[in-house]
PDB file of C-alpha atoms in Angstrom:
ATOM      1  CA  MET A   1     109.045  88.274 111.973  1.00 44.00           C
ATOM      2  CA  THR A   2     105.693  89.005 111.808  1.00 44.00           C
ATOM      3  CA  SER A   3     102.558  91.457 110.985  1.00 43.00           C
ATOM      4  CA  GLU A   4      99.129  91.050 112.866  1.00 43.00           C
ATOM      5  CA  PRO A   5      97.026  89.554 110.625  1.00 46.00           C
ATOM      6  CA  ALA A   6      94.360  91.523 108.146  1.00 43.00           C
ATOM      7  CA  ARG A   7      91.340  92.167 110.261  1.00 47.00           C
ATOM      8  CA  PRO A   8      88.126  90.318 109.046  1.00 50.00           C
ATOM      9  CA  GLY A   9      85.180  92.446 107.676  1.00 58.00           C
ATOM     10  CA  ARG A  10      87.296  95.223 106.630  1.00 74.00           C
ATOM     11  CA  VAL A  11      88.498  95.957 102.568  1.00 85.00           C
ATOM     12  CA  LYS A  12      91.764  93.809 101.689  1.00 96.00           C
ATOM     13  CA  TYR A  13      94.585  95.588  99.808  1.00 98.00           C
ATOM     14  CA  VAL A  14      96.987  94.294  97.912  1.00 98.00           C
ATOM     15  CA  LEU A  15      99.799  96.261  96.324  1.00 98.00           C
ATOM     16  CA  PHE A  16     102.814  94.650  93.886  1.00 98.00           C
ATOM     17  CA  ASP A  17     105.569  95.647  92.751  1.00 97.00           C
ATOM     18  CA  VAL A  18     106.223  95.803  88.876  1.00 96.00           C
ATOM     19  CA  ASP A  19     109.704  94.902  87.558  1.00 93.00           C
ATOM     20  CA  GLY A  20     110.549  90.703  88.494  1.00 93.00           C
ATOM     21  CA  THR A  21     107.339  90.544  90.818  1.00 97.00           C
ATOM     22  CA  LEU A  22     104.860  90.991  87.296  1.00 98.00           C
ATOM     23  CA  ILE A  23     106.820  91.583  84.196  1.00 96.00           C
ATOM     24  CA  ASP A  24     109.902  90.420  83.635  1.00 95.00           C
ATOM     25  CA  ALA A  25     111.736  92.594  82.906  1.00 88.00           C
ATOM     26  CA  VAL A  26     115.654  91.135  83.525  1.00 89.00           C
ATOM     27  CA  GLY A  27     116.879  91.226  79.336  1.00 91.00           C
ATOM     28  CA  ASN A  28     115.652  94.370  79.301  1.00 92.00           C
ATOM     29  CA  GLN A  29     117.634  95.895  81.975  1.00 92.00           C
ATOM     30  CA  ARG A  30     120.584  93.827  80.744  1.00 94.00           C
ATOM     31  CA  LYS A  31     120.779  95.373  77.170  1.00 95.00           C
ATOM     32  CA  VAL A  32     119.276  98.848  77.484  1.00 96.00           C
ATOM     33  CA  TRP A  33     122.354  99.268  80.174  1.00 96.00           C
ATOM     34  CA  GLY A  34     125.326  96.672  78.091  1.00 97.00           C
ATOM     35  CA  THR A  35     124.540  99.589  75.250  1.00 97.00           C
ATOM     36  CA  TRP A  36     124.644 102.209  78.419  1.00 97.00           C
ATOM     37  CA  ALA A  37     127.493 101.419  78.340  1.00 97.00           C
ATOM     38  CA  GLU A  38     129.308 100.703  74.382  1.00 97.00           C
ATOM     39  CA  ARG A  39     128.204 104.516  74.422  1.00 95.00           C
ATOM     40  CA  TYR A  40     130.681 105.415  76.996  1.00 95.00           C
ATOM     41  CA  GLY A  41     133.343 102.541  76.042  1.00 96.00           C
ATOM     42  CA  LEU A  42     132.330 100.767  79.225  1.00 97.00           C
ATOM     43  CA  ASP A  43     132.390  97.046  79.862  1.00 97.00           C
ATOM     44  CA  PRO A  44     128.442  96.316  80.035  1.00 96.00           C
ATOM     45  CA  ASP A  45     128.846  93.082  82.028  1.00 95.00           C
ATOM     46  CA  GLY A  46     131.314  95.104  84.868  1.00 96.00           C
ATOM     47  CA  VAL A  47     128.538  98.586  84.384  1.00 96.00           C
ATOM     48  CA  TYR A  48     125.297  96.095  84.338  1.00 94.00           C
ATOM     49  CA  GLU A  49     126.503  93.840  87.998  1.00 92.00           C
ATOM     50  CA  VAL A  50     126.563  97.036  89.897  1.00 92.00           C
ATOM     51  CA  ALA A  51     123.744  98.486  88.033  1.00 89.00           C
ATOM     52  CA  LEU A  52     121.584  95.995  89.690  1.00 81.00           C
ATOM     53  CA  ARG A  53     122.845  96.533  93.387  1.00 76.00           C
ATOM     54  CA  THR A  54     122.621 100.669  92.919  1.00 78.00           C
ATOM     55  CA  ARG A  55     120.162 103.330  91.702  1.00 79.00           C
ATOM     56  CA  PRO A  56     121.253 104.684  88.297  1.00 88.00           C
ATOM     57  CA  MET A  57     122.967 108.547  90.218  1.00 88.00           C
ATOM     58  CA  GLU A  58     125.137 106.025  92.803  1.00 89.00           C
ATOM     59  CA  THR A  59     125.485 103.828  89.513  1.00 92.00           C
ATOM     60  CA  PHE A  60     127.002 106.299  87.216  1.00 95.00           C
ATOM     61  CA  ALA A  61     129.391 107.863  90.118  1.00 95.00           C
ATOM     62  CA  GLN A  62     130.562 104.029  90.627  1.00 95.00           C
ATOM     63  CA  VAL A  63     131.122 103.173  86.743  1.00 97.00           C
ATOM     64  CA  ALA A  64     131.359 106.774  85.207  1.00 96.00           C
ATOM     65  CA  ALA A  65     132.902 109.456  87.673  1.00 96.00           C
ATOM     66  CA  ASP A  66     134.380 111.802  84.926  1.00 95.00           C
ATOM     67  CA  ARG A  67     130.764 112.168  83.134  1.00 96.00           C
ATOM     68  CA  ASP A  68     128.394 114.215  84.534  1.00 97.00           C
ATOM     69  CA  PRO A  69     125.486 111.954  85.933  1.00 96.00           C
ATOM     70  CA  HIS A  70     122.336 114.244  84.300  1.00 96.00           C
ATOM     71  CA  GLU A  71     123.676 114.039  80.198  1.00 97.00           C
ATOM     72  CA  CYS A  72     123.742 109.992  82.010  1.00 97.00           C
ATOM     73  CA  LEU A  73     120.792 109.725  83.429  1.00 95.00           C
ATOM     74  CA  ALA A  74     119.574 111.428  79.882  1.00 96.00           C
ATOM     75  CA  MET A  75     121.263 108.987  77.991  1.00 97.00           C
ATOM     76  CA  LEU A  76     119.681 106.738  80.636  1.00 96.00           C
ATOM     77  CA  HIS A  77     115.653 107.442  80.277  1.00 95.00           C
ATOM     78  CA  GLU A  78     116.097 107.498  76.321  1.00 96.00           C
ATOM     79  CA  LEU A  79     116.716 104.262  76.192  1.00 96.00           C
ATOM     80  CA  GLU A  80     114.690 102.672  78.528  1.00 94.00           C
ATOM     81  CA  ASP A  81     111.982 104.779  76.001  1.00 94.00           C
ATOM     82  CA  GLU A  82     113.094 102.979  73.110  1.00 95.00           C
ATOM     83  CA  ASP A  83     112.769  99.734  74.821  1.00 93.00           C
ATOM     84  CA  VAL A  84     109.330 100.948  75.743  1.00 91.00           C
ATOM     85  CA  ARG A  85     108.356 101.436  71.917  1.00 91.00           C
ATOM     86  CA  SER A  86     110.228  98.383  70.703  1.00 91.00           C
ATOM     87  CA  GLY A  87     111.466  95.976  73.263  1.00 89.00           C
ATOM     88  CA  VAL A  88     110.149  92.106  74.017  1.00 89.00           C
ATOM     89  CA  TYR A  89     107.982  92.188  76.883  1.00 90.00           C
ATOM     90  CA  ALA A  90     106.821  89.230  78.811  1.00 94.00           C
ATOM     91  CA  ALA A  91     104.218  89.117  81.756  1.00 97.00           C
ATOM     92  CA  PHE A  92     104.936  86.166  84.318  1.00 98.00           C
ATOM     93  CA  ASP A  93     102.675  83.383  83.831  1.00 98.00           C
ATOM     94  CA  GLY A  94      99.447  84.062  86.387  1.00 98.00           C
ATOM     95  CA  ALA A  95     100.250  88.099  86.385  1.00 98.00           C
ATOM     96  CA  SER A  96      96.914  88.290  84.077  1.00 98.00           C
ATOM     97  CA  GLU A  97      94.792  85.994  86.029  1.00 98.00           C
ATOM     98  CA  LEU A  98      95.336  87.278  88.980  1.00 98.00           C
ATOM     99  CA  LEU A  99      95.682  91.027  88.422  1.00 98.00           C
ATOM    100  CA  ARG A 100      92.269  90.214  87.018  1.00 97.00           C
ATOM    101  CA  GLY A 101      90.750  88.503  90.002  1.00 97.00           C
ATOM    102  CA  LEU A 102      91.213  91.618  92.266  1.00 97.00           C
ATOM    103  CA  PRO A 103      88.328  94.136  92.766  1.00 94.00           C
ATOM    104  CA  LEU A 104      88.580  97.226  91.219  1.00 93.00           C
ATOM    105  CA  GLY A 105      89.724  99.988  93.629  1.00 95.00           C
ATOM    106  CA  SER A 106      91.576  97.086  95.183  1.00 97.00           C
ATOM    107  CA  TRP A 107      95.083  96.780  94.556  1.00 98.00           C
ATOM    108  CA  ALA A 108      98.032  99.556  93.095  1.00 98.00           C
ATOM    109  CA  LEU A 109     100.516  99.476  91.576  1.00 98.00           C
ATOM    110  CA  VAL A 110     104.595 100.717  93.421  1.00 98.00           C
ATOM    111  CA  THR A 111     106.827 101.183  91.213  1.00 94.00           C
ATOM    112  CA  SER A 112     110.622 102.863  91.333  1.00 88.00           C
ATOM    113  CA  ASN A 113     110.036 103.312  87.337  1.00 89.00           C
ATOM    114  CA  TYR A 114     108.183 106.144  85.315  1.00 91.00           C
ATOM    115  CA  GLU A 115     104.677 105.173  85.408  1.00 95.00           C
ATOM    116  CA  HIS A 116     104.299 106.139  81.504  1.00 94.00           C
ATOM    117  CA  ARG A 117     107.177 102.832  81.102  1.00 93.00           C
ATOM    118  CA  VAL A 118     104.449 101.090  83.479  1.00 95.00           C
ATOM    119  CA  ARG A 119     101.840 101.838  80.773  1.00 95.00           C
ATOM    120  CA  GLY A 120     103.582 101.143  78.377  1.00 93.00           C
ATOM    121  CA  ARG A 121     104.584  97.762  79.958  1.00 93.00           C
ATOM    122  CA  PHE A 122     101.248  96.785  80.497  1.00 95.00           C
ATOM    123  CA  LEU A 123      99.545  97.440  77.201  1.00 93.00           C
ATOM    124  CA  ARG A 124     102.707  95.965  75.401  1.00 91.00           C
ATOM    125  CA  THR A 125     101.951  92.883  77.975  1.00 94.00           C
ATOM    126  CA  GLY A 126      98.260  93.482  77.835  1.00 95.00           C
ATOM    127  CA  LEU A 127      97.770  93.463  81.816  1.00 97.00           C
ATOM    128  CA  PRO A 128      95.162  95.220  82.926  1.00 97.00           C
ATOM    129  CA  VAL A 129      96.109  99.516  84.982  1.00 97.00           C
ATOM    130  CA  PRO A 130      95.023 100.152  88.266  1.00 97.00           C
ATOM    131  CA  GLY A 131      94.214 103.601  89.059  1.00 96.00           C
ATOM    132  CA  VAL A 132      96.841 104.295  90.915  1.00 98.00           C
ATOM    133  CA  ILE A 133     100.336 104.114  90.312  1.00 98.00           C
ATOM    134  CA  VAL A 134     102.948 105.277  92.189  1.00 97.00           C
ATOM    135  CA  ASP A 135     106.509 105.508  90.619  1.00 94.00           C
ATOM    136  CA  ALA A 136     109.812 106.715  90.849  1.00 89.00           C
ATOM    137  CA  ALA A 137     108.347 110.470  90.777  1.00 90.00           C
ATOM    138  CA  ALA A 138     105.856 110.620  92.849  1.00 94.00           C
ATOM    139  CA  VAL A 139     107.827 110.045  96.136  1.00 92.00           C
ATOM    140  CA  GLU A 140     111.313 111.913  97.326  1.00 90.00           C
ATOM    141  CA  GLU A 141     112.243 108.814  98.522  1.00 90.00           C
ATOM    142  CA  GLY A 142     111.664 106.431  97.011  1.00 89.00           C
ATOM    143  CA  LYS A 143     112.723 101.547  98.382  1.00 90.00           C
ATOM    144  CA  PRO A 144     113.397 101.008 100.772  1.00 92.00           C
ATOM    145  CA  SER A 145     111.578 103.963 102.146  1.00 94.00           C
ATOM    146  CA  PRO A 146     108.364 103.081 103.448  1.00 97.00           C
ATOM    147  CA  VAL A 147     107.176 106.641 101.707  1.00 97.00           C
ATOM    148  CA  PRO A 148     106.126 104.621  98.119  1.00 96.00           C
ATOM    149  CA  TYR A 149     103.950 102.319  99.925  1.00 98.00           C
ATOM    150  CA  LEU A 150     102.024 104.315 102.799  1.00 98.00           C
ATOM    151  CA  LEU A 151     101.693 106.826  99.806  1.00 98.00           C
ATOM    152  CA  ALA A 152      99.778 103.283  97.244  1.00 98.00           C
ATOM    153  CA  ALA A 153      97.958 102.689 100.514  1.00 98.00           C
ATOM    154  CA  GLU A 154      96.648 106.188 101.364  1.00 98.00           C
ATOM    155  CA  ARG A 155      95.660 106.508  97.488  1.00 98.00           C
ATOM    156  CA  LEU A 156      93.254 103.856  98.006  1.00 97.00           C
ATOM    157  CA  GLY A 157      92.067 105.173 101.419  1.00 97.00           C
ATOM    158  CA  ALA A 158      93.705 102.115 103.088  1.00 97.00           C
ATOM    159  CA  GLU A 159      94.755 101.622 106.144  1.00 97.00           C
ATOM    160  CA  PRO A 160      98.756 100.007 105.768  1.00 98.00           C
ATOM    161  CA  GLY A 161      97.602  97.089 108.524  1.00 97.00           C
ATOM    162  CA  ASP A 162      95.052  95.710 105.581  1.00 97.00           C
ATOM    163  CA  CYS A 163      97.239  95.516 102.873  1.00 98.00           C
ATOM    164  CA  LEU A 164      99.633  93.274 101.694  1.00 98.00           C
ATOM    165  CA  VAL A 165     102.799  93.744  99.343  1.00 98.00           C
ATOM    166  CA  ILE A 166     103.600  91.258  96.304  1.00 98.00           C
ATOM    167  CA  GLU A 167     108.091  91.748  95.492  1.00 98.00           C
ATOM    168  CA  ASP A 168     110.412  90.819  94.575  1.00 95.00           C
ATOM    169  CA  ALA A 169     113.566  92.522  95.924  1.00 91.00           C
ATOM    170  CA  PRO A 170     115.244  92.820  99.036  1.00 92.00           C
ATOM    171  CA  SER A 171     115.240  97.079  99.117  1.00 91.00           C
ATOM    172  CA  GLY A 172     111.234  96.405  98.171  1.00 94.00           C
ATOM    173  CA  VAL A 173     110.496  93.546 100.530  1.00 96.00           C
ATOM    174  CA  ARG A 174     112.296  96.707 103.167  1.00 96.00           C
ATOM    175  CA  SER A 175     109.633  98.745 102.245  1.00 96.00           C
ATOM    176  CA  GLY A 176     106.721  97.002 102.766  1.00 98.00           C
ATOM    177  CA  LEU A 177     108.286  96.107 106.201  1.00 98.00           C
ATOM    178  CA  ARG A 178     108.711  99.488 107.024  1.00 98.00           C
ATOM    179  CA  ALA A 179     104.899 100.860 106.443  1.00 98.00           C
ATOM    180  CA  GLY A 180     103.625  97.830 108.228  1.00 98.00           C
ATOM    181  CA  MET A 181     102.288  95.675 105.963  1.00 98.00           C
ATOM    182  CA  THR A 182     102.407  92.163 105.241  1.00 98.00           C
ATOM    183  CA  VAL A 183     104.690  91.548 102.478  1.00 98.00           C
ATOM    184  CA  TRP A 184     104.877  88.224 100.615  1.00 98.00           C
ATOM    185  CA  GLY A 185     108.124  87.299  98.277  1.00 98.00           C
ATOM    186  CA  VAL A 186     107.759  85.737  95.054  1.00 98.00           C
ATOM    187  CA  ASN A 187     110.271  85.698  91.969  1.00 97.00           C
ATOM    188  CA  ALA A 188     113.223  84.126  93.859  1.00 94.00           C
ATOM    189  CA  VAL A 189     114.710  80.429  94.968  1.00 95.00           C
ATOM    190  CA  ALA A 190     114.875  81.322  98.138  1.00 96.00           C
ATOM    191  CA  ALA A 191     113.514  83.966 100.829  1.00 97.00           C
ATOM    192  CA  VAL A 192     114.307  87.554 101.083  1.00 96.00           C
ATOM    193  CA  GLU A 193     114.933  88.167 104.052  1.00 96.00           C
ATOM    194  CA  GLY A 194     111.810  89.750 106.281  1.00 97.00           C
ATOM    195  CA  VAL A 195     108.858  88.150 104.377  1.00 98.00           C
ATOM    196  CA  HIS A 196     106.375  86.765 106.023  1.00 98.00           C
ATOM    197  CA  ARG A 197     105.554  84.481 103.407  1.00 98.00           C
ATOM    198  CA  HIS A 198     107.347  83.010  99.617  1.00 98.00           C
ATOM    199  CA  PHE A 199     107.024  81.572  96.625  1.00 98.00           C
ATOM    200  CA  VAL A 200     109.120  80.883  94.238  1.00 98.00           C
ATOM    201  CA  SER A 201     106.814  81.893  91.888  1.00 98.00           C
ATOM    202  CA  LEU A 202     104.213  84.639  91.402  1.00 98.00           C
ATOM    203  CA  ARG A 203     102.321  81.445  89.882  1.00 98.00           C
ATOM    204  CA  GLU A 204     102.595  79.801  92.939  1.00 98.00           C
ATOM    205  CA  ALA A 205     101.229  82.866  94.902  1.00 98.00           C
ATOM    206  CA  VAL A 206      98.388  83.907  93.195  1.00 98.00           C
ATOM    207  CA  PRO A 207      95.293  81.400  94.561  1.00 97.00           C
ATOM    208  CA  HIS A 208      96.344  82.625  98.043  1.00 97.00           C
ATOM    209  CA  ILE A 209      96.493  86.221  96.865  1.00 98.00           C
ATOM    210  CA  LEU A 210      93.598  86.516  95.574  1.00 97.00           C
ATOM    211  CA  ALA A 211      92.543  84.190  99.079  1.00 96.00           C
ATOM    212  CA  PHE A 212      94.377  87.443 100.760  1.00 96.00           C
ATOM    213  CA  ALA A 213      92.413  89.944  99.030  1.00 95.00           C
ATOM    214  CA  SER A 214      88.727  88.280  99.980  1.00 91.00           C
ATOM    215  CA  GLY A 215      89.631  87.982 103.259  1.00 85.00           C
ATOM    216  CA  ARG A 216      89.310  83.574 103.187  1.00 76.00           C
ATOM    217  CA  ASP A 217      93.156  83.143 103.065  1.00 66.00           C
ATOM    218  CA  GLY A 218      93.638  82.465 107.256  1.00 48.00           C
ATOM    219  CA  LYS A 219      97.394  82.887 106.912  1.00 54.00           C
ATOM    220  CA  ALA A 220      98.456  85.747 105.918  1.00 49.00           C
ATOM    221  CA  ALA A 221     100.875  86.001 108.736  1.00 44.00           C
ATOM    222  CA  ALA A 222     102.398  82.743 108.584  1.00 42.00           C
TER     223      ALA A 222
END
């Protein structure tokens, strides 16, 4: 799949996913889901494998169909909030340099999590927080719908064709592509289907993202 290169002379924008892209939260997610599973007498490993592929309400339907899904969700949110307060988080190598190197007002976060948790994680890892955060509460349709990324562009005053999406997950990649944006994948050995460029690590992508943001990257659509 190809995308039109960012137009010369126009401001370029970068839209970031958070978990798995800027912050390594795999251990935290496994711990939260493991604790949740134990509260309901379920196998932690089995529940986590389902949770990796589905949204929470879909996970509950598969692993705890006899339980009240709203009660299940309330418990999950309680555990996630506690993890933000007490868990150990790490930003991926290059994340701080990258975010601090982008012009103010030229980037946003687009996450399936909630803004207060993102802010807590950024505070814990020392990452700067942008003016625009599109979270799960901001949209009725989450990724892979294009709505979250389109809303972020709207709030930045950007055209989709001037936006670069940085993602690590298939649903996020599809969301960015469906929004008509350039999409680069990071932090995976193999490229997610559809990405315009792929980087094994965020660190590897940093100079290229900064070049895109400054209009100096001639491979935006490669």
